[in-house]
């Protein structure tokens, strides 16, 4: 909200009482710490992930039978609308459930877990299925994925030690997806 003094600078003409009562937010002109700018930039990335990537992840999971089939329905333009609605509702629920700092702490843990699952899949497939054609190469394999995994694990351990509650909440959100996957897999042919 804009400060009322912008509109009512004349002391002889004060703002109406109903405006004063509802103007609880103030715009600060004091310099903000550098991490405030970083938080705002991070927020843009979070919004982009929720609105662009998350529905498409649900779409892919639905298409592969790892999430209910409604997630694979798309509109005429190719947008997975039901998956978009579901992820948007989940994002709103998360936003309403806590502060920006809490969401950022949880998102950091989740964002580190996602590449870790990719690295685990890469290492597992290269070990278990070495004859499969490789559509991409991993520079410095196996050293580079192992270094990234080690740094990511160090971050996760640090996050869990320094902010146990939010770290465990993020891991809990990830764990909630596992039963959903198991239920959806029951309908798949063996």
Short mmCIF file of C-alpha atoms in Angstrom, two decimals:
data_model
loop_
_atom_site.label_atom_id
_atom_site.label_comp_id
_atom_site.label_asym_id
_atom_site.label_seq_id
_atom_site.Cartn_x
_atom_site.Cartn_y
_atom_site.Cartn_z
CA UNK A 1 0.00 0.00 0.00
CA UNK A 2 1.16 3.52 -0.68
CA UNK A 3 1.64 5.82 2.28
CA UNK A 4 -1.31 8.13 2.76
CA UNK A 5 1.04 11.09 3.07
CA UNK A 6 1.49 10.89 -0.69
CA UNK A 7 -2.13 11.87 -1.15
CA UNK A 8 -2.76 13.90 1.99
CA UNK A 9 0.31 16.01 2.64
CA UNK A 10 -1.68 19.00 3.87
CA UNK A 11 -2.13 18.80 7.66
CA UNK A 12 -5.24 20.99 7.45
CA UNK A 13 -6.86 18.40 5.16
CA UNK A 14 -6.25 15.00 6.87
CA UNK A 15 -7.28 11.72 5.23
CA UNK A 16 -10.66 10.24 6.10
CA UNK A 17 -10.62 8.01 9.21
CA UNK A 18 -11.67 4.89 7.29
CA UNK A 19 -8.56 5.22 5.11
CA UNK A 20 -6.28 5.68 8.10
CA UNK A 21 -7.74 2.62 9.79
CA UNK A 22 -7.10 0.34 6.78
CA UNK A 23 -3.69 1.70 5.79
CA UNK A 24 -1.56 -0.55 7.96
CA UNK A 25 1.13 -1.21 5.33
CA UNK A 26 3.82 1.39 4.93
CA UNK A 27 6.33 1.81 2.15
CA UNK A 28 9.79 2.11 3.62
CA UNK A 29 12.32 4.48 2.13
CA UNK A 30 15.11 3.05 4.30
CA UNK A 31 17.70 0.98 2.44
CA UNK A 32 16.85 -2.71 2.47
CA UNK A 33 19.41 -5.46 3.06
CA UNK A 34 20.83 -7.19 -0.04
CA UNK A 35 19.06 -10.45 0.81
CA UNK A 36 15.70 -8.70 0.34
CA UNK A 37 16.47 -8.23 -3.36
CA UNK A 38 17.65 -11.82 -3.58
CA UNK A 39 14.41 -12.98 -1.99
CA UNK A 40 12.35 -11.04 -4.54
CA UNK A 41 14.32 -12.53 -7.44
CA UNK A 42 13.91 -16.00 -5.92
CA UNK A 43 10.18 -15.44 -5.70
CA UNK A 44 10.03 -14.97 -9.48
CA UNK A 45 11.73 -18.33 -9.93
CA UNK A 46 9.30 -20.00 -7.54
CA UNK A 47 6.30 -18.57 -9.35
CA UNK A 48 7.71 -19.66 -12.71
CA UNK A 49 8.27 -23.19 -11.42
CA UNK A 50 4.77 -23.46 -10.06
CA UNK A 51 3.08 -22.06 -13.14
CA UNK A 52 5.21 -23.63 -15.86
CA UNK A 53 7.10 -26.70 -14.70
CA UNK A 54 4.94 -28.29 -12.01
CA UNK A 55 1.82 -28.85 -14.19
CA UNK A 56 3.97 -30.37 -16.90
CA UNK A 57 5.63 -32.70 -14.39
CA UNK A 58 2.17 -33.86 -13.30
CA UNK A 59 1.23 -34.22 -16.98
CA UNK A 60 4.24 -36.48 -17.60
CA UNK A 61 3.58 -38.52 -14.47
CA UNK A 62 -0.07 -38.94 -15.50
CA UNK A 63 0.87 -39.95 -19.00
CA UNK A 64 3.21 -42.61 -17.57
CA UNK A 65 0.57 -43.87 -15.14
CA UNK A 66 2.32 -42.56 -12.03
CA UNK A 67 -0.37 -39.96 -11.23
CA UNK A 68 -4.15 -40.03 -11.84
CA UNK A 69 -5.14 -39.81 -15.51
CA UNK A 70 -6.86 -36.42 -15.15
CA UNK A 71 -3.41 -34.81 -15.00
CA UNK A 72 -2.77 -35.77 -18.63
CA UNK A 73 -5.81 -33.94 -20.02
CA UNK A 74 -4.89 -30.88 -22.08
CA UNK A 75 -6.91 -28.06 -23.58
CA UNK A 76 -6.94 -27.14 -27.29
CA UNK A 77 -3.72 -25.16 -26.87
CA UNK A 78 -1.90 -28.09 -25.28
CA UNK A 79 -1.89 -26.77 -21.70
CA UNK A 80 -2.52 -29.37 -18.99
CA UNK A 81 -5.31 -27.28 -17.42
CA UNK A 82 -6.35 -29.64 -14.62
CA UNK A 83 -2.73 -30.16 -13.59
CA UNK A 84 -2.23 -26.38 -13.73
CA UNK A 85 -5.29 -25.86 -11.53
CA UNK A 86 -4.10 -28.49 -9.04
CA UNK A 87 -0.59 -27.05 -8.74
CA UNK A 88 -1.95 -23.51 -8.49
CA UNK A 89 -4.27 -24.55 -5.65
CA UNK A 90 -1.36 -26.28 -3.91
CA UNK A 91 0.75 -23.13 -4.29
CA UNK A 92 -2.03 -20.97 -2.85
CA UNK A 93 -2.38 -23.37 0.09
CA UNK A 94 1.37 -23.18 0.73
CA UNK A 95 1.39 -19.39 0.49
CA UNK A 96 -1.49 -19.12 2.95
CA UNK A 97 0.14 -21.58 5.33
CA UNK A 98 3.26 -19.61 6.19
CA UNK A 99 5.62 -16.72 5.68
CA UNK A 100 7.86 -16.08 2.71
CA UNK A 101 10.89 -17.18 4.73
CA UNK A 102 9.21 -20.50 5.55
CA UNK A 103 8.31 -21.12 1.91
CA UNK A 104 11.80 -20.19 0.75
CA UNK A 105 13.38 -22.56 3.29
CA UNK A 106 11.14 -25.41 2.15
CA UNK A 107 11.59 -24.62 -1.54
CA UNK A 108 15.38 -24.66 -1.18
CA UNK A 109 15.27 -28.20 0.21
CA UNK A 110 12.88 -29.36 -2.51
CA UNK A 111 14.92 -27.70 -5.27
CA UNK A 112 18.04 -29.50 -4.09
CA UNK A 113 16.22 -32.84 -3.84
CA UNK A 114 15.00 -32.68 -7.45
CA UNK A 115 18.46 -32.70 -9.08
CA UNK A 116 19.56 -35.34 -6.58
CA UNK A 117 16.87 -37.67 -7.88
CA UNK A 118 18.07 -37.01 -11.43
CA UNK A 119 21.66 -37.76 -10.45
CA UNK A 120 20.57 -40.94 -8.65
CA UNK A 121 18.63 -42.03 -11.76
CA UNK A 122 21.61 -41.27 -13.99
CA UNK A 123 24.01 -43.30 -11.85
CA UNK A 124 21.52 -46.14 -11.41
CA UNK A 125 20.69 -46.41 -15.14
CA UNK A 126 24.32 -46.22 -16.26
CA UNK A 127 25.19 -48.99 -13.80
CA UNK A 128 22.11 -51.14 -14.30
CA UNK A 129 21.52 -50.64 -18.04
CA UNK A 130 24.91 -49.89 -19.62
CA UNK A 131 23.79 -51.04 -23.09
CA UNK A 132 21.02 -48.42 -23.43
CA UNK A 133 21.66 -45.70 -26.02
CA UNK A 134 22.59 -42.40 -24.36
CA UNK A 135 20.76 -39.39 -25.84
CA UNK A 136 23.13 -37.10 -23.92
CA UNK A 137 26.60 -37.32 -22.46
CA UNK A 138 27.58 -36.36 -18.95
CA UNK A 139 30.83 -34.46 -18.99
CA UNK A 140 33.32 -35.93 -16.52
CA UNK A 141 31.11 -38.90 -15.67
CA UNK A 142 31.05 -40.26 -12.96
CA UNK A 143 33.04 -37.57 -11.14
CA UNK A 144 30.88 -34.52 -11.96
CA UNK A 145 27.54 -36.06 -10.91
CA UNK A 146 29.16 -37.39 -7.73
CA UNK A 147 30.60 -33.95 -6.87
CA UNK A 148 27.24 -32.26 -7.49
CA UNK A 149 25.52 -34.93 -5.39
CA UNK A 150 28.03 -34.48 -2.56
CA UNK A 151 27.57 -30.70 -2.52
CA UNK A 152 23.79 -31.09 -2.68
CA UNK A 153 23.80 -33.59 0.18
CA UNK A 154 26.00 -31.24 2.22
CA UNK A 155 23.47 -28.47 1.62
CA UNK A 156 20.58 -30.73 2.64
CA UNK A 157 22.35 -31.78 5.83
CA UNK A 158 23.13 -28.14 6.60
CA UNK A 159 19.52 -27.14 5.95
CA UNK A 160 18.21 -29.91 8.18
CA UNK A 161 20.61 -29.02 10.99
CA UNK A 162 20.03 -25.26 10.83
CA UNK A 163 16.27 -25.32 10.16
CA UNK A 164 15.05 -28.77 11.08
CA UNK A 165 11.33 -27.97 11.11
CA UNK A 166 11.16 -26.54 7.59
CA UNK A 167 13.58 -29.12 6.21
CA UNK A 168 11.47 -31.95 7.57
CA UNK A 169 8.29 -30.26 6.32
CA UNK A 170 9.77 -30.12 2.80
CA UNK A 171 10.83 -33.77 2.97
CA UNK A 172 7.33 -34.57 4.24
CA UNK A 173 5.79 -32.89 1.21
CA UNK A 174 8.02 -34.99 -1.02
CA UNK A 175 7.12 -38.16 0.91
CA UNK A 176 3.39 -37.50 0.45
CA UNK A 177 3.86 -38.13 -3.26
CA UNK A 178 5.08 -41.70 -2.76
CA UNK A 179 1.73 -43.21 -1.68
CA UNK A 180 0.04 -41.41 -4.59
CA UNK A 181 2.57 -43.02 -6.94
CA UNK A 182 1.93 -46.47 -5.47
CA UNK A 183 -1.85 -46.12 -5.82
CA UNK A 184 -1.50 -44.97 -9.43
CA UNK A 185 0.93 -47.77 -10.29
CA UNK A 186 -1.56 -50.46 -9.21
CA UNK A 187 -3.53 -49.79 -12.37
CA UNK A 188 -0.49 -50.30 -14.64
CA UNK A 189 0.06 -53.58 -16.48
CA UNK A 190 3.07 -55.54 -15.19
#
